[in-house]
Amino acid sequence: MSPVPASAYQVDCAILLCLAGGWPASAPCAHAKAVFIRRITPWPIEPPLQIWRCPMRAAMDTFPGEAPGERLYHFAFADEPHQSLPRQSVPDYTIPVVLNWRGESGEYSQTFRQLAQSISTENGTADIDISDPAFDFVRSIKVWNVMHYSHYGRGRDDECIEQSNITVGTYGVQGDFYWTSTGPGPVPSWVIPSKSCHPGITVRAVGVEWTDNEGNHGYEVVNY
């Protein structure tokens, strides 16, 4: 099997860093977030972060003279191919995502250094241990797939009828993604604005939420 070009993985490395950094205002992070949201836009619905598509091993083979953090940064945000790329041709993106991963001393945080190691391959999970709370931002992601929800009154007695077909996508300890069925109860109000019988409501939507590395919560919803 021929190797997949490193550029095919670039966006998931960017999503990983930009999500953790709170989606800093920059063109690369704006693109990463657009892909993140597009993946949950029907149809099909995909895991918004595919951590197994961010092989840091490839980043480590690029610019071997640099520190791991710098190589990861270039790998995630450079627009050009990453295999045997001359050092001088790398775009210089000085964007907030890097600052968010540095301490007051200017050194990369321990979490960033862990991210800069050989995180993953195509096996659907991260290859390093990401069970540490520092990686909770990965496990914070939830995808609410409301294929159908309705609640309305019907008949002479205006009896309330509630129907739903809902799944929630979550990430396991090592970044593996899976779906489970759920009822309407846990679905947040930004996905289903009202669950009242009167007036009736019908909803079809997909929502994604996350918490960044600083504990800030965010979400997006797509109604269809």
Coordinates of C-alpha atoms in Angstrom, one line a residue:
M1 CA 0.0 0.0 0.0
S2 CA 1.5 3.4 -1.0
P3 CA 1.9 5.9 1.8
V4 CA -0.7 8.7 2.2
P5 CA 0.9 12.2 1.6
A6 CA 1.4 14.1 4.8
S7 CA -0.6 17.0 3.4
A8 CA -3.7 14.8 3.6
Y9 CA -3.4 14.9 7.4
Q10 CA -2.6 18.5 7.8
V11 CA -6.1 19.8 8.7
D12 CA -6.6 17.4 11.7
C13 CA -3.3 18.5 13.2
A14 CA -4.5 22.1 12.9
I15 CA -8.0 21.2 14.3
L16 CA -6.2 19.5 17.3
L17 CA -4.2 22.6 18.1
C18 CA -6.8 25.3 17.3
L19 CA -9.5 23.5 19.3
A20 CA -7.2 23.2 22.3
G21 CA -6.2 26.9 21.9
G22 CA -9.8 28.1 21.8
W23 CA -9.9 28.6 18.0
P24 CA -7.6 31.7 17.9
A25 CA -8.4 34.3 15.3
S26 CA -6.3 33.4 12.3
A27 CA -6.7 32.2 8.7
P28 CA -5.4 28.7 9.5
C29 CA -7.6 28.2 12.5
A30 CA -10.6 29.6 10.6
H31 CA -10.1 27.0 8.0
A32 CA -9.6 24.2 10.6
K33 CA -12.9 25.2 12.3
A34 CA -14.7 25.3 9.0
V35 CA -13.6 21.7 8.3
F36 CA -14.5 20.7 11.9
I37 CA -18.1 22.0 11.4
R38 CA -18.4 20.7 7.8
R39 CA -17.8 17.2 9.0
I40 CA -20.9 17.3 11.2
T41 CA -23.0 18.9 8.4
P42 CA -25.4 16.2 6.9
W43 CA -24.6 14.0 5.0
P44 CA -22.6 12.0 6.0
I45 CA -21.8 13.0 9.6
E46 CA -18.2 12.3 10.5
P47 CA -16.1 12.7 13.6
P48 CA -15.2 16.4 13.7
L49 CA -11.7 15.7 15.0
Q50 CA -10.1 12.6 13.5
I51 CA -7.0 12.4 15.7
W52 CA -5.8 9.3 13.9
R53 CA -5.3 11.4 10.8
C54 CA -2.7 13.5 12.5
P55 CA 0.5 11.4 12.5
M56 CA 3.0 13.5 14.4
R57 CA 5.6 11.0 13.3
A58 CA 5.5 12.6 9.8
A59 CA 6.0 16.0 11.5
M60 CA 9.0 14.7 13.3
D61 CA 10.6 13.8 10.0
T62 CA 10.2 17.3 8.7
F63 CA 12.8 20.0 9.7
P64 CA 14.7 17.6 12.1
G65 CA 16.8 20.4 13.3
E66 CA 13.9 22.1 15.0
A67 CA 12.3 21.4 18.4
P68 CA 9.2 19.1 18.3
G69 CA 6.8 22.0 19.0
E70 CA 8.2 24.0 16.0
R71 CA 7.9 21.0 13.7
L72 CA 4.4 20.3 14.8
Y73 CA 3.5 23.9 14.2
H74 CA 4.9 24.0 10.7
F75 CA 3.3 20.6 9.9
A76 CA -0.2 21.8 11.1
F77 CA -0.2 25.2 9.5
A78 CA 2.0 25.2 6.4
D79 CA 0.1 25.2 3.1
E80 CA 2.8 23.5 1.1
P81 CA 3.7 19.8 0.9
H82 CA 5.7 18.5 4.0
Q83 CA 7.8 15.8 2.5
S84 CA 11.4 17.0 2.0
L85 CA 10.3 20.6 2.1
P86 CA 13.2 23.1 2.2
R87 CA 13.3 25.1 5.4
Q88 CA 13.2 28.5 3.7
S89 CA 10.0 27.8 1.9
V90 CA 7.8 27.4 5.0
P91 CA 5.3 30.2 5.5
D92 CA 5.9 32.1 8.7
Y93 CA 2.5 32.0 10.4
T94 CA 2.9 34.0 13.6
I95 CA -0.6 33.3 15.0
P96 CA -2.0 33.2 18.6
V97 CA -2.3 29.4 18.6
V98 CA 1.5 29.1 19.3
L99 CA 1.3 31.7 22.1
N100 CA -1.5 29.8 23.7
W101 CA 0.8 26.8 24.1
R102 CA 3.7 28.7 25.6
G103 CA 4.2 29.6 29.3
E104 CA 5.5 32.9 30.6
S105 CA 9.1 31.7 30.0
G106 CA 8.3 31.2 26.3
E107 CA 8.7 27.5 26.6
Y108 CA 6.1 25.1 25.2
S109 CA 3.7 23.6 27.7
Q110 CA 4.0 20.0 28.7
T111 CA 0.7 19.3 26.9
F112 CA 2.0 20.8 23.7
R113 CA 5.2 18.8 24.0
Q114 CA 3.1 15.6 24.3
L115 CA 1.1 16.6 21.3
A116 CA 4.3 17.1 19.4
Q117 CA 5.2 13.4 19.8
S118 CA 4.1 10.6 17.6
I119 CA 0.4 10.8 18.4
S120 CA -1.4 8.6 16.0
T121 CA -1.8 6.4 12.9
E122 CA -4.8 5.1 11.0
N123 CA -6.0 2.8 13.7
G124 CA -8.7 5.1 15.0
T125 CA -7.1 6.0 18.3
A126 CA -4.1 7.9 19.6
D127 CA -0.9 5.9 19.9
I128 CA 0.3 7.7 23.0
D129 CA -1.5 7.8 26.3
I130 CA -3.8 10.8 26.3
S131 CA -5.7 9.7 29.4
D132 CA -4.1 12.6 31.3
P133 CA -6.6 15.5 32.1
A134 CA -4.5 17.8 29.9
F135 CA -6.2 16.1 27.0
D136 CA -9.7 16.4 28.3
F137 CA -10.4 18.9 25.5
V138 CA -10.5 16.0 23.1
R139 CA -12.9 14.0 25.2
S140 CA -15.1 17.1 25.7
I141 CA -16.3 17.0 22.1
K142 CA -19.9 15.8 21.7
V143 CA -21.9 15.5 18.5
W144 CA -25.7 15.6 18.9
N145 CA -27.3 14.0 15.9
V146 CA -31.1 14.7 16.1
M147 CA -32.4 12.8 13.1
H148 CA -35.9 13.5 14.3
Y149 CA -37.6 15.1 17.3
S150 CA -41.2 16.1 17.6
H151 CA -43.6 16.9 20.5
Y152 CA -47.1 18.0 19.7
G153 CA -50.7 17.6 20.8
R154 CA -53.0 15.3 18.8
G155 CA -56.6 14.0 19.0
R156 CA -59.7 15.2 20.8
D157 CA -57.9 15.3 24.1
D158 CA -54.9 17.0 22.6
E159 CA -52.7 14.2 24.0
C160 CA -49.0 15.0 23.9
I161 CA -47.0 12.8 21.6
E162 CA -43.2 12.9 21.8
Q163 CA -41.1 11.1 19.3
S164 CA -37.3 11.0 18.8
N165 CA -34.4 9.4 17.0
I166 CA -31.2 10.8 18.4
T167 CA -27.6 9.6 18.7
V168 CA -24.7 11.2 20.5
G169 CA -21.1 10.9 19.3
T170 CA -18.4 11.0 22.0
Y171 CA -14.6 10.4 22.2
G172 CA -13.1 7.6 24.3
V173 CA -10.0 7.8 26.5
Q174 CA -7.6 7.4 23.6
G175 CA -9.5 9.6 21.1
D176 CA -11.7 6.8 19.6
F177 CA -15.1 8.0 18.4
Y178 CA -18.3 6.2 18.8
W179 CA -22.1 6.7 18.6
T180 CA -24.7 5.8 21.2
S181 CA -28.5 6.2 21.2
T182 CA -30.0 8.7 23.5
G183 CA -33.3 10.2 24.4
P184 CA -34.2 13.9 24.2
G185 CA -33.5 14.6 27.8
P186 CA -29.7 15.1 27.7
V187 CA -29.8 17.1 24.4
P188 CA -28.9 20.7 25.1
S189 CA -31.3 23.6 24.4
W190 CA -29.1 25.1 21.7
V191 CA -29.9 21.9 19.7
I192 CA -33.5 21.5 20.6
P193 CA -34.7 25.0 21.7
S194 CA -38.0 23.8 23.2
K195 CA -39.4 20.4 24.2
S196 CA -42.8 21.7 25.0
C197 CA -45.9 20.0 23.6
H198 CA -47.8 23.3 23.2
P199 CA -47.0 24.8 20.8
G200 CA -45.7 21.7 19.0
I201 CA -42.1 21.5 17.7
T202 CA -40.2 19.5 15.1
V203 CA -36.4 19.5 14.9
R204 CA -33.8 18.0 12.7
A205 CA -30.3 19.2 13.6
V206 CA -26.7 18.3 14.3
G207 CA -24.8 20.1 17.0
V208 CA -21.3 19.9 18.2
E209 CA -19.9 21.2 21.4
W210 CA -16.4 21.3 23.0
T211 CA -14.4 22.7 25.9
D212 CA -11.0 24.1 25.1
N213 CA -7.8 23.6 27.1
E214 CA -8.7 26.7 29.3
G215 CA -12.1 25.3 30.1
N216 CA -14.1 27.6 27.8
H217 CA -17.2 26.0 26.3
G218 CA -18.3 26.5 22.7
Y219 CA -20.8 25.0 20.3
E220 CA -22.2 25.1 16.8
V221 CA -25.5 23.7 15.4
V222 CA -26.7 23.0 11.9
N223 CA -30.5 22.7 11.3
Y224 CA -31.7 20.9 8.3

